[in-house]
Short mmCIF file of N, CA and C in Angstrom, two decimals:
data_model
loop_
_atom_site.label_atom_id
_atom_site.label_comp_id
_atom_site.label_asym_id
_atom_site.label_seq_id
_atom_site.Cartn_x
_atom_site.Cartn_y
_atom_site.Cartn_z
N UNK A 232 -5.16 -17.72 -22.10
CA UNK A 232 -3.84 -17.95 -21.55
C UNK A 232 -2.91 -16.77 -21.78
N UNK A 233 -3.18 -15.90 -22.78
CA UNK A 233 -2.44 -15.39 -23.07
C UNK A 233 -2.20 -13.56 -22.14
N UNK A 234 -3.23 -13.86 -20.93
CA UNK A 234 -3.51 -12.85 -20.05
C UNK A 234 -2.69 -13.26 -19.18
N UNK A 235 -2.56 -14.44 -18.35
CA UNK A 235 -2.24 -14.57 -17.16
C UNK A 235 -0.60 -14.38 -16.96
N UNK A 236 -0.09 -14.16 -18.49
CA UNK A 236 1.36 -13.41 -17.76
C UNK A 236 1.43 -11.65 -17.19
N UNK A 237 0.44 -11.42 -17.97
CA UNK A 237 -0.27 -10.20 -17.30
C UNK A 237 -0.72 -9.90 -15.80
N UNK A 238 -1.40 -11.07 -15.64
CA UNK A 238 -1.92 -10.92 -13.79
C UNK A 238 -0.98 -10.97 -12.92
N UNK A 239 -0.04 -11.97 -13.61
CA UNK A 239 1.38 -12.54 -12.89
C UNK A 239 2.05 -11.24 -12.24
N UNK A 240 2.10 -10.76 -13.25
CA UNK A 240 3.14 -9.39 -13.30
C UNK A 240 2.47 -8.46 -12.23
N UNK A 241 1.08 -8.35 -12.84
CA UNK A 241 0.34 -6.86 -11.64
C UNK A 241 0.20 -7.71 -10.20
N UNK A 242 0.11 -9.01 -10.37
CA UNK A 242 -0.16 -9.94 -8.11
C UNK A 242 1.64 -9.35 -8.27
N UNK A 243 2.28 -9.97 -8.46
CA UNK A 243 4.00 -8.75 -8.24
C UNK A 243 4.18 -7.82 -8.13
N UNK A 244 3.72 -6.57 -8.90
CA UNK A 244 3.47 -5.20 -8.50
C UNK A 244 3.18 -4.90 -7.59
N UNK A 245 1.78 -5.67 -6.78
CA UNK A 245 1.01 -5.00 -6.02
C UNK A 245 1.91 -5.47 -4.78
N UNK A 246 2.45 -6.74 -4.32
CA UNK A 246 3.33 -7.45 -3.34
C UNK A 246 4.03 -6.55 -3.30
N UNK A 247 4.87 -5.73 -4.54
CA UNK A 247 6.06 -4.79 -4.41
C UNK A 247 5.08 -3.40 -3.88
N UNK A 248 4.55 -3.35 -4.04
CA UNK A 248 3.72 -2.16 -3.68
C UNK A 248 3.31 -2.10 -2.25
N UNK A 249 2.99 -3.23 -1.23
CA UNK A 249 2.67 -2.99 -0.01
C UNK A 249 3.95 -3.06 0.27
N UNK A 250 5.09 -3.77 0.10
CA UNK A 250 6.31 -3.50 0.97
C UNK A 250 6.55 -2.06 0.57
N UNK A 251 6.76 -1.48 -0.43
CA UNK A 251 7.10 -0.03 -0.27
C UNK A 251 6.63 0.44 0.41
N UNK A 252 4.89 0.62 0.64
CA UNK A 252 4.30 1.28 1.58
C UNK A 252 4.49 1.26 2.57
N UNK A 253 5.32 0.05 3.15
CA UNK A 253 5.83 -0.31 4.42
C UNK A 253 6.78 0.24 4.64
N UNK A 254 7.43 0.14 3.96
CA UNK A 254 9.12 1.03 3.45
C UNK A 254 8.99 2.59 4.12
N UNK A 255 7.71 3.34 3.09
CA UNK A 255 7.30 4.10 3.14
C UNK A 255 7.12 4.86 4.77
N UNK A 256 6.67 4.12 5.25
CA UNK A 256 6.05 4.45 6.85
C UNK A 256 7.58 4.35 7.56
N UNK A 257 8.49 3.85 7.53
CA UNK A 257 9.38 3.44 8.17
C UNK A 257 10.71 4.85 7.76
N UNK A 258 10.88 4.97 6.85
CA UNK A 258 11.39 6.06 6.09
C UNK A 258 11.29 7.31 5.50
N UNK A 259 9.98 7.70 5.89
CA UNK A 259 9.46 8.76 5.56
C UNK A 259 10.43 9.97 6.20
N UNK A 260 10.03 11.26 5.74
CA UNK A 260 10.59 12.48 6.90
C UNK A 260 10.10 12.94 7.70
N UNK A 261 10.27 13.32 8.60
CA UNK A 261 9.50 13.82 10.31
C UNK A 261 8.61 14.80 9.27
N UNK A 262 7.98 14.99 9.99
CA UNK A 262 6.85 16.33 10.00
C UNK A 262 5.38 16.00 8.87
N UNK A 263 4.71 16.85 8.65
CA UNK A 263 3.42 16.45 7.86
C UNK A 263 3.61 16.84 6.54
N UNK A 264 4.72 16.52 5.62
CA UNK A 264 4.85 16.05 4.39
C UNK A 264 5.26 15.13 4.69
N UNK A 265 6.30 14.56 5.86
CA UNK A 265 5.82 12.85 5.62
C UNK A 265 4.88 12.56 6.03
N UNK A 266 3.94 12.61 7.12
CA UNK A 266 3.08 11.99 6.96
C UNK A 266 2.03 11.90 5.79
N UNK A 267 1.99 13.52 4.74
CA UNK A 267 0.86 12.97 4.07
C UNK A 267 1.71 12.10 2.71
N UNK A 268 3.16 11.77 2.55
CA UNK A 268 3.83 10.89 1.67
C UNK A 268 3.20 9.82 2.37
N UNK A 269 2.89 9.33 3.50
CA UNK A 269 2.62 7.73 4.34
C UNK A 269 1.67 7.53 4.00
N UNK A 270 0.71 8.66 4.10
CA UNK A 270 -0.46 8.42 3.73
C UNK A 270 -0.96 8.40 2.85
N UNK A 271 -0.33 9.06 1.24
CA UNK A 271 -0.72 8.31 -0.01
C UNK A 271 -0.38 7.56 -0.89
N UNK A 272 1.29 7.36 -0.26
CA UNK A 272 1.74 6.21 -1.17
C UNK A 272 0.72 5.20 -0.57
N UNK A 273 0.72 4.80 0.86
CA UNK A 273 -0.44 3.53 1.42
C UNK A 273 -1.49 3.78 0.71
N UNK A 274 -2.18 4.76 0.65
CA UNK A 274 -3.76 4.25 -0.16
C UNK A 274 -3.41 3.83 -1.67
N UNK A 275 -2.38 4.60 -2.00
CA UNK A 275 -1.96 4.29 -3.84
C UNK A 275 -2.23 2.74 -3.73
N UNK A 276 -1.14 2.29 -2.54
CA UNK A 276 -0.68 0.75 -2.74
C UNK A 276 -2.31 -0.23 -2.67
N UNK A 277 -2.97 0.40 -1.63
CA UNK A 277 -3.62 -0.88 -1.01
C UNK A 277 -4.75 -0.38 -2.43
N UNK A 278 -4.64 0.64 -3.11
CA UNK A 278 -6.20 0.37 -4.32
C UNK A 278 -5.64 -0.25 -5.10
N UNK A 279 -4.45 -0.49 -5.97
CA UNK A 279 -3.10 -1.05 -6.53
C UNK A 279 -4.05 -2.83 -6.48
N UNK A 280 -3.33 -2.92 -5.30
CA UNK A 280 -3.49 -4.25 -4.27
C UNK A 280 -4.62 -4.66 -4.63
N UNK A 281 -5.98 -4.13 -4.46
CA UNK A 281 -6.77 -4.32 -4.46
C UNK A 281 -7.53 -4.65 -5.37
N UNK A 282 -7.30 -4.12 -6.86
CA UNK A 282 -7.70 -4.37 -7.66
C UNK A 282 -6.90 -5.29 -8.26
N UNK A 283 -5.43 -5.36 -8.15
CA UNK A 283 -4.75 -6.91 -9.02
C UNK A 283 -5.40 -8.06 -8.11
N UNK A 284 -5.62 -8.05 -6.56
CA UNK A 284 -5.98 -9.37 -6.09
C UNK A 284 -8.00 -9.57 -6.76
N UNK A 285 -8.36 -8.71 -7.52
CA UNK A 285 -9.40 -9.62 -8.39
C UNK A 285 -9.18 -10.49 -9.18
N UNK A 286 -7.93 -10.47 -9.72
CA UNK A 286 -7.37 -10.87 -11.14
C UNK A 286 -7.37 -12.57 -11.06
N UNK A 287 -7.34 -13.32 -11.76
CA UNK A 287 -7.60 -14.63 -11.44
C UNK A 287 -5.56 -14.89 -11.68
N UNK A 288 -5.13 -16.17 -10.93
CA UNK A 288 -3.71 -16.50 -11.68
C UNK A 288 -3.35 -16.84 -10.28
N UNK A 289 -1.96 -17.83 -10.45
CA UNK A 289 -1.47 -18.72 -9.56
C UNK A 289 -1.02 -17.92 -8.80
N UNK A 290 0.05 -16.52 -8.87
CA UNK A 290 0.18 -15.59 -7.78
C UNK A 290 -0.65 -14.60 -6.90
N UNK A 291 -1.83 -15.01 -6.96
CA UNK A 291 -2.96 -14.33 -6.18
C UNK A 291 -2.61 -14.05 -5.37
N UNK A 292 -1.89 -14.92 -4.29
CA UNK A 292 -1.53 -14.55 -2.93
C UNK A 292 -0.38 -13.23 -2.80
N UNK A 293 0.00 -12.95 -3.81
CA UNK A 293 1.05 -11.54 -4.00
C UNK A 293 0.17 -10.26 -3.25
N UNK A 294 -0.95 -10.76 -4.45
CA UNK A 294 -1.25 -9.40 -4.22
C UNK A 294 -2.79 -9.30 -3.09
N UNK A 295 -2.85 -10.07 -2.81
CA UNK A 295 -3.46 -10.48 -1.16
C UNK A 295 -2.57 -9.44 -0.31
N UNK A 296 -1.13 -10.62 -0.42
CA UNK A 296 -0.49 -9.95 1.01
C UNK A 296 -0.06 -9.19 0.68
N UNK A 297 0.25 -7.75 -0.37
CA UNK A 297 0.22 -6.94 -1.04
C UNK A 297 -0.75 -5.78 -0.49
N UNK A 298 -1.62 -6.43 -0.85
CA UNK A 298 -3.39 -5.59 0.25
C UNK A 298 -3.07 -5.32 1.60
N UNK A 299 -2.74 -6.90 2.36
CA UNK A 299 -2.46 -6.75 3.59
C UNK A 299 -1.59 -5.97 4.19
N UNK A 300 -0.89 -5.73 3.75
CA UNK A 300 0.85 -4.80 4.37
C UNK A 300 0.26 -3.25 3.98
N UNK A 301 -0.47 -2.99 2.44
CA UNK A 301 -0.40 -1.52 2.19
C UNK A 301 -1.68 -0.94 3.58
N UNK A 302 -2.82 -2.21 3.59
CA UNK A 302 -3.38 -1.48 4.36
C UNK A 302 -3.45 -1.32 5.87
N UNK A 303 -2.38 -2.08 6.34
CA UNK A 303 -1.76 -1.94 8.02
C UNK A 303 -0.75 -0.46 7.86
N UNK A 304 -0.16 -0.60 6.40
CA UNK A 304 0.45 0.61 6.34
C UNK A 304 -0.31 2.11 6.50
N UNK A 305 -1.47 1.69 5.74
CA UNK A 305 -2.26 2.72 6.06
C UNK A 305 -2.79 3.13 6.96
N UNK A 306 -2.90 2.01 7.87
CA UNK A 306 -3.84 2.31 9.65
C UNK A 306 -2.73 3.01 10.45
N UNK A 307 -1.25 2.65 9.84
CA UNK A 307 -0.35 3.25 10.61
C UNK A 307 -0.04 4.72 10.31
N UNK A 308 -0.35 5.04 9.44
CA UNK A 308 0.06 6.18 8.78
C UNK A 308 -1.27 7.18 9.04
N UNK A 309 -1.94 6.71 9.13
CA UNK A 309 -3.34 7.67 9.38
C UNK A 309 -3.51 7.97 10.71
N UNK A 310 -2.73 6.74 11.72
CA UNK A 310 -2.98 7.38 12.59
C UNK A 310 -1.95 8.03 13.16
N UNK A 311 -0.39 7.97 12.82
CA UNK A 311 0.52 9.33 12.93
C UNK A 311 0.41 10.61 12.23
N UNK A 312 -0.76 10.45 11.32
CA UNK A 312 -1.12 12.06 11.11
C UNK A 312 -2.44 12.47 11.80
N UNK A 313 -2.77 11.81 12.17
CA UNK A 313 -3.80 12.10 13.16
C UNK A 313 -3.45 12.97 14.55
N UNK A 314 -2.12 12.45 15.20
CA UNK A 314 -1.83 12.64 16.35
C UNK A 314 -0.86 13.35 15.92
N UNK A 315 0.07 13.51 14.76
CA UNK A 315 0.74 15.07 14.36
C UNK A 315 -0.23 15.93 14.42
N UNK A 316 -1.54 15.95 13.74
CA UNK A 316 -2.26 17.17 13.60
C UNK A 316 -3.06 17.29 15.19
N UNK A 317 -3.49 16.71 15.72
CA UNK A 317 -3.46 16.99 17.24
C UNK A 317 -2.75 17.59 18.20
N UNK A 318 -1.45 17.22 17.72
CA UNK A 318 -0.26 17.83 18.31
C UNK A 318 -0.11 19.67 18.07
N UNK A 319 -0.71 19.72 16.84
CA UNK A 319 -0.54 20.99 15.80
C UNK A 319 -1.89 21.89 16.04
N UNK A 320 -2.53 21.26 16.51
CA UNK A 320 -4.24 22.16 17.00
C UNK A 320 -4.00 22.16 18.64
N UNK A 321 -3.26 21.74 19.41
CA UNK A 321 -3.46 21.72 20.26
C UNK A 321 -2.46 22.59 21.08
#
């Protein structure tokens, strides 16, 4: 018992962690230092995410949808540096 105020805390982290990443994508600065800020705060978040939603404890679902947000954040972010650097080779 004396863990699960522990898990509590990291399924919260990680919840706070995909909204930043979301944050992140939304607020970033034009050009390809933001994109590669989009693109590693999102992976930070969704391995974050990923490893508190093993954790056993009643807020599981934090860091689920925690996972979920960092890694839409990430599909979004990978693929505006994708098509910046396209833009930039081309």
């Amino acid at each position: 018992m004396s863990e699960a105020p522990a898990h509590q805390t990291r399924h919260l982290a990680a919840l706070a962690a995909g909204v930043i990443a979301l944050a992140t994508a939304v607020w970033a600065p034009a050009g390809m230092v933001g994109d590669l800020l989009m693109v590693t705060v999102a992976l930070c978040a969704l391995l974050f995410a990923l490893e508190a939603g093993r954790r056993p404890g009643p807020l599981r679902w934090g860091a689920i949808v925690g996972a979920l947000l960092a890694g839409l954040s990430a599909i979004v972010a990978a693929a505006i540096l994708v098509v910046d650097l396209a833009r930039l080779f081309s």
